[in-house]
mmCIF file of C-alpha atoms in Angstrom:
data_model
loop_
_atom_site.group_PDB
_atom_site.id
_atom_site.type_symbol
_atom_site.label_atom_id
_atom_site.label_comp_id
_atom_site.label_asym_id
_atom_site.label_seq_id
_atom_site.Cartn_x
_atom_site.Cartn_y
_atom_site.Cartn_z
ATOM 1 C CA UNK A 1 82.183 92.428 109.749
ATOM 2 C CA UNK A 2 82.695 96.094 110.333
ATOM 3 C CA UNK A 3 85.459 97.761 108.357
ATOM 4 C CA UNK A 4 88.181 100.095 109.370
ATOM 5 C CA UNK A 5 87.071 103.222 111.126
ATOM 6 C CA UNK A 6 88.786 106.472 111.489
ATOM 7 C CA UNK A 7 87.947 109.509 113.552
ATOM 8 C CA UNK A 8 87.563 112.316 113.078
ATOM 9 C CA UNK A 9 86.661 112.408 109.353
ATOM 10 C CA UNK A 10 87.513 116.098 108.933
ATOM 11 C CA UNK A 11 89.790 118.442 110.885
ATOM 12 C CA UNK A 12 90.876 122.000 110.472
ATOM 13 C CA UNK A 13 93.932 123.175 112.449
ATOM 14 C CA UNK A 14 96.223 126.149 112.409
ATOM 15 C CA UNK A 15 99.942 126.113 111.895
ATOM 16 C CA UNK A 16 101.915 125.222 115.013
ATOM 17 C CA UNK A 17 99.115 123.186 116.649
ATOM 18 C CA UNK A 18 99.220 119.483 117.074
ATOM 19 C CA UNK A 19 96.637 116.854 116.071
ATOM 20 C CA UNK A 20 95.744 113.233 117.065
ATOM 21 C CA UNK A 21 94.007 110.942 114.624
ATOM 22 C CA UNK A 22 92.455 107.610 115.618
ATOM 23 C CA UNK A 23 92.078 104.325 113.743
ATOM 24 C CA UNK A 24 90.161 101.164 114.716
ATOM 25 C CA UNK A 25 91.093 98.120 112.543
ATOM 26 C CA UNK A 26 88.820 95.370 111.327
ATOM 27 C CA UNK A 27 88.013 92.983 114.130
ATOM 28 C CA UNK A 28 90.756 90.360 114.423
ATOM 29 C CA UNK A 29 93.300 92.480 112.480
ATOM 30 C CA UNK A 30 96.379 93.186 114.467
ATOM 31 C CA UNK A 31 98.370 95.393 112.208
ATOM 32 C CA UNK A 32 97.737 99.022 111.432
ATOM 33 C CA UNK A 33 99.551 101.054 108.805
ATOM 34 C CA UNK A 34 99.258 104.788 108.301
ATOM 35 C CA UNK A 35 99.561 106.644 105.063
ATOM 36 C CA UNK A 36 99.490 110.258 103.923
ATOM 37 C CA UNK A 37 97.899 111.076 100.533
ATOM 38 C CA UNK A 38 98.374 114.305 98.754
ATOM 39 C CA UNK A 39 97.788 115.337 95.090
ATOM 40 C CA UNK A 40 101.483 115.974 94.560
ATOM 41 C CA UNK A 41 103.080 113.020 96.364
ATOM 42 C CA UNK A 42 100.400 110.429 96.129
ATOM 43 C CA UNK A 43 100.040 107.746 98.779
ATOM 44 C CA UNK A 44 103.029 107.606 101.089
ATOM 45 C CA UNK A 45 103.755 105.190 103.888
ATOM 46 C CA UNK A 46 104.117 106.698 107.349
ATOM 47 C CA UNK A 47 104.500 103.752 109.719
ATOM 48 C CA UNK A 48 103.180 100.327 110.667
ATOM 49 C CA UNK A 49 102.227 99.069 114.158
ATOM 50 C CA UNK A 50 101.817 95.481 115.255
ATOM 51 C CA UNK A 51 101.350 94.234 118.823
ATOM 52 C CA UNK A 52 101.825 97.776 120.129
ATOM 53 C CA UNK A 53 105.305 98.027 118.515
ATOM 54 C CA UNK A 54 106.338 100.171 115.597
ATOM 55 C CA UNK A 55 107.688 97.790 112.912
ATOM 56 C CA UNK A 56 108.546 100.110 110.157
ATOM 57 C CA UNK A 57 108.652 103.827 109.441
ATOM 58 C CA UNK A 58 108.560 105.842 106.277
ATOM 59 C CA UNK A 59 110.524 108.883 105.358
ATOM 60 C CA UNK A 60 108.668 111.475 107.411
ATOM 61 C CA UNK A 61 110.077 113.868 110.110
ATOM 62 C CA UNK A 62 109.892 113.160 113.735
ATOM 63 C CA UNK A 63 106.881 115.382 114.099
ATOM 64 C CA UNK A 64 104.838 112.415 112.909
ATOM 65 C CA UNK A 65 104.459 109.710 115.558
ATOM 66 C CA UNK A 66 102.054 106.996 116.436
ATOM 67 C CA UNK A 67 101.178 104.244 118.843
ATOM 68 C CA UNK A 68 99.055 101.200 119.087
ATOM 69 C CA UNK A 69 97.049 99.966 122.014
ATOM 70 C CA UNK A 70 96.470 96.450 123.295
ATOM 71 C CA UNK A 71 93.086 96.296 121.475
ATOM 72 C CA UNK A 72 94.973 97.045 118.190
ATOM 73 C CA UNK A 73 93.434 100.518 117.884
ATOM 74 C CA UNK A 74 96.016 103.047 116.812
ATOM 75 C CA UNK A 75 96.608 106.746 116.934
ATOM 76 C CA UNK A 76 98.895 108.965 114.996
ATOM 77 C CA UNK A 77 100.030 112.370 116.223
ATOM 78 C CA UNK A 78 101.460 115.336 114.258
ATOM 79 C CA UNK A 79 103.025 118.038 116.230
ATOM 80 C CA UNK A 80 103.892 121.559 115.176
ATOM 81 C CA UNK A 81 101.599 121.411 112.124
ATOM 82 C CA UNK A 82 102.781 122.943 108.867
ATOM 83 C CA UNK A 83 100.744 124.003 105.888
ATOM 84 C CA UNK A 84 102.255 121.077 103.928
ATOM 85 C CA UNK A 85 100.742 118.609 106.350
ATOM 86 C CA UNK A 86 97.309 119.212 104.806
ATOM 87 C CA UNK A 87 96.341 115.824 103.405
ATOM 88 C CA UNK A 88 94.129 112.782 103.570
ATOM 89 C CA UNK A 89 95.451 110.494 106.276
ATOM 90 C CA UNK A 90 94.539 106.934 105.759
ATOM 91 C CA UNK A 91 94.992 103.919 108.003
ATOM 92 C CA UNK A 92 94.919 100.403 106.725
ATOM 93 C CA UNK A 93 94.510 97.156 108.719
ATOM 94 C CA UNK A 94 95.766 93.709 107.964
ATOM 95 C CA UNK A 95 95.729 90.371 109.791
ATOM 96 C CA UNK A 96 99.375 90.120 110.543
ATOM 97 C CA UNK A 97 102.421 92.295 110.530
ATOM 98 C CA UNK A 98 103.825 93.105 107.095
ATOM 99 C CA UNK A 99 100.747 91.355 105.753
ATOM 100 C CA UNK A 100 100.235 91.858 102.085
ATOM 101 C CA UNK A 101 96.521 92.523 101.930
ATOM 102 C CA UNK A 102 95.687 95.830 103.546
ATOM 103 C CA UNK A 103 92.222 97.302 103.934
ATOM 104 C CA UNK A 104 91.789 101.021 104.171
ATOM 105 C CA UNK A 105 89.628 103.159 106.397
ATOM 106 C CA UNK A 106 87.685 106.147 105.046
ATOM 107 C CA UNK A 107 90.498 108.567 106.016
ATOM 108 C CA UNK A 108 90.806 111.792 107.940
ATOM 109 C CA UNK A 109 90.991 114.962 105.864
ATOM 110 C CA UNK A 110 93.308 117.349 107.679
ATOM 111 C CA UNK A 111 93.423 120.978 106.661
ATOM 112 C CA UNK A 112 96.062 123.224 108.106
ATOM 113 C CA UNK A 113 95.564 126.968 107.816
ATOM 114 C CA UNK B 1 113.238 107.447 89.859
ATOM 115 C CA UNK B 2 109.925 106.434 91.429
ATOM 116 C CA UNK B 3 109.837 102.921 92.753
ATOM 117 C CA UNK B 4 106.388 102.185 91.313
ATOM 118 C CA UNK B 5 105.444 103.892 88.021
ATOM 119 C CA UNK B 6 102.064 104.365 86.423
ATOM 120 C CA UNK B 7 100.817 106.472 83.604
ATOM 121 C CA UNK B 8 98.653 109.155 85.265
ATOM 122 C CA UNK B 9 96.103 109.224 82.451
ATOM 123 C CA UNK B 10 93.329 109.959 82.061
ATOM 124 C CA UNK B 11 92.706 106.804 80.253
ATOM 125 C CA UNK B 12 89.481 107.279 78.289
ATOM 126 C CA UNK B 13 87.578 104.197 77.138
ATOM 127 C CA UNK B 14 84.118 103.739 75.660
ATOM 128 C CA UNK B 15 81.582 101.787 77.645
ATOM 129 C CA UNK B 16 81.916 98.063 76.919
ATOM 130 C CA UNK B 17 85.582 98.222 75.868
ATOM 131 C CA UNK B 18 88.619 96.842 77.630
ATOM 132 C CA UNK B 19 90.657 99.208 79.780
ATOM 133 C CA UNK B 20 94.369 98.293 80.015
ATOM 134 C CA UNK B 21 96.437 99.732 82.827
ATOM 135 C CA UNK B 22 100.210 99.208 83.308
ATOM 136 C CA UNK B 23 102.568 99.428 86.208
ATOM 137 C CA UNK B 24 106.332 98.998 86.473
ATOM 138 C CA UNK B 25 108.364 98.591 89.612
ATOM 139 C CA UNK B 26 111.971 98.795 90.541
ATOM 140 C CA UNK B 27 112.524 96.345 93.453
ATOM 141 C CA UNK B 28 113.454 93.013 91.871
ATOM 142 C CA UNK B 29 112.872 91.282 95.186
ATOM 143 C CA UNK B 30 109.179 92.192 95.253
ATOM 144 C CA UNK B 31 106.869 89.197 95.393
ATOM 145 C CA UNK B 32 103.404 90.660 95.987
ATOM 146 C CA UNK B 33 101.404 93.071 93.853
ATOM 147 C CA UNK B 34 98.042 94.754 94.273
ATOM 148 C CA UNK B 35 95.528 96.887 92.448
ATOM 149 C CA UNK B 36 93.393 99.296 94.404
ATOM 150 C CA UNK B 37 90.491 101.310 93.076
ATOM 151 C CA UNK B 38 89.847 104.789 94.485
ATOM 152 C CA UNK B 39 86.757 106.801 93.662
ATOM 153 C CA UNK B 40 87.108 110.585 94.011
ATOM 154 C CA UNK B 41 86.836 111.581 97.634
ATOM 155 C CA UNK B 42 86.926 107.972 98.843
ATOM 156 C CA UNK B 43 89.639 105.672 100.225
ATOM 157 C CA UNK B 44 91.382 103.018 98.204
ATOM 158 C CA UNK B 45 89.668 99.651 97.885
ATOM 159 C CA UNK B 46 91.593 96.417 97.223
ATOM 160 C CA UNK B 47 90.352 94.856 94.016
ATOM 161 C CA UNK B 48 93.049 92.388 92.966
ATOM 162 C CA UNK B 49 96.210 90.751 94.390
ATOM 163 C CA UNK B 50 98.702 88.720 92.367
ATOM 164 C CA UNK B 51 101.801 86.836 93.488
ATOM 165 C CA UNK B 52 102.777 84.554 90.645
ATOM 166 C CA UNK B 53 103.777 85.228 87.061
ATOM 167 C CA UNK B 54 100.898 84.909 84.648
ATOM 168 C CA UNK B 55 97.280 85.929 84.723
ATOM 169 C CA UNK B 56 94.750 86.043 87.499
ATOM 170 C CA UNK B 57 91.107 86.630 86.713
ATOM 171 C CA UNK B 58 88.303 87.880 89.037
ATOM 172 C CA UNK B 59 85.043 88.761 87.405
ATOM 173 C CA UNK B 60 85.701 91.518 84.870
ATOM 174 C CA UNK B 61 89.221 92.196 86.202
ATOM 175 C CA UNK B 62 92.408 90.379 85.096
ATOM 176 C CA UNK B 63 95.753 91.075 86.664
ATOM 177 C CA UNK B 64 98.879 90.087 84.779
ATOM 178 C CA UNK B 65 102.360 89.805 86.308
ATOM 179 C CA UNK B 66 105.752 89.420 84.624
ATOM 180 C CA UNK B 67 108.475 89.536 87.366
ATOM 181 C CA UNK B 68 111.315 89.222 84.809
ATOM 182 C CA UNK B 69 110.151 92.480 83.157
ATOM 183 C CA UNK B 70 109.136 94.005 86.485
ATOM 184 C CA UNK B 71 105.762 94.664 85.025
ATOM 185 C CA UNK B 72 102.167 94.305 86.279
ATOM 186 C CA UNK B 73 99.008 95.165 84.476
ATOM 187 C CA UNK B 74 95.234 95.307 85.052
ATOM 188 C CA UNK B 75 92.612 94.658 82.454
ATOM 189 C CA UNK B 76 89.046 95.727 82.895
ATOM 190 C CA UNK B 77 86.741 93.971 80.563
ATOM 191 C CA UNK B 78 83.324 95.295 79.499
ATOM 192 C CA UNK B 79 84.117 98.638 81.139
ATOM 193 C CA UNK B 80 81.184 100.389 82.803
ATOM 194 C CA UNK B 81 80.776 104.082 83.741
ATOM 195 C CA UNK B 82 80.964 102.905 87.409
ATOM 196 C CA UNK B 83 84.560 101.786 86.673
ATOM 197 C CA UNK B 84 85.540 105.480 86.336
ATOM 198 C CA UNK B 85 88.062 105.922 89.174
ATOM 199 C CA UNK B 86 91.788 106.133 89.820
ATOM 200 C CA UNK B 87 93.491 102.800 89.890
ATOM 201 C CA UNK B 88 96.553 102.478 92.179
ATOM 202 C CA UNK B 89 99.252 99.823 91.641
ATOM 203 C CA UNK B 90 100.909 98.786 94.926
ATOM 204 C CA UNK B 91 103.976 96.630 95.427
ATOM 205 C CA UNK B 92 105.159 95.011 98.606
ATOM 206 C CA UNK B 93 108.818 95.907 98.825
ATOM 207 C CA UNK B 94 110.789 93.181 100.440
ATOM 208 C CA UNK B 95 113.729 95.514 101.009
ATOM 209 C CA UNK B 96 111.769 98.220 102.717
ATOM 210 C CA UNK B 97 109.170 95.941 104.243
ATOM 211 C CA UNK B 98 106.367 98.234 103.206
ATOM 212 C CA UNK B 99 103.687 98.684 100.596
ATOM 213 C CA UNK B 100 104.681 101.249 97.987
ATOM 214 C CA UNK B 101 102.123 102.820 95.691
ATOM 215 C CA UNK B 102 102.283 104.204 92.223
ATOM 216 C CA UNK B 103 100.772 107.558 91.508
ATOM 217 C CA UNK B 104 97.655 106.023 89.995
ATOM 218 C CA UNK B 105 95.952 105.957 86.585
ATOM 219 C CA UNK B 106 92.713 107.823 86.222
ATOM 220 C CA UNK B 107 90.236 105.940 84.118
ATOM 221 C CA UNK B 108 87.215 107.496 82.460
ATOM 222 C CA UNK B 109 84.579 105.258 80.955
ATOM 223 C CA UNK B 110 82.297 107.164 78.607
ATOM 224 C CA UNK B 111 78.727 105.880 77.855
#
C-alpha cells in the first residue's frame, strides 16, 4: 500500500507571497492532519480534516488555512508569508477522524526569504 | 509549562546497551500514547502505541505507561547504531482532540 505523499517536497518563497501544499493520504484513510515542525517549536498541530470538514484547529493565525477534497486529498495554504513560516510541513493520515494512529508523509520543506 | 515533556538529550548509549527514554504529560484525561522515531531530514515514523497501564513489547522496543504518574517511557534493547535518531513522544489529548508532541529525545548509539 502506498504511503502518504506530499508535494512539492521543497519550496522557496519570498515574504508576502502565498503558498499551497498538497497531501494525498494512504488509500482508505479519510482523515488528514497538518503539522508544522521547526527546530525551536518542534512539531505543532495545525488542523485536521475529515470528510471535507475541518474538525480541529491548532493555535495558528488565520493566514494558515486548508481544505479537503472528496477523494480525501488535502491542501493547506499559507498567505502573506513571513520569515518565521520557514519550516517542515508534515501531513499525517489516519483511518478515521481523531484517530489515534497517524502516519506521516515525507513533508514539504518551505523556505521563506 | 509544555503539555508533553521530554529530555532533549542527546542520550548516548553504547551499542548493545539499553536506551531508556522518558516522557511526562499534563492532560490527565489522555488515554492514548505513541512513540515516533525521526531520522535526521526524514518524517516521523510510528514505532509504538500504548493505551493501557503496564508494558507493551514489540521486538526490541518496550513501551511503559503509568497513567497515575502521567508518565510514559520507551526502552530500546540491544541498541544498534541504526537506532540513532530523535524519538518523539506523542499524547492524544482528549481535551483538545489532537495529538500533542514532546520536543523529542535525540539518541546516539555508539559502536
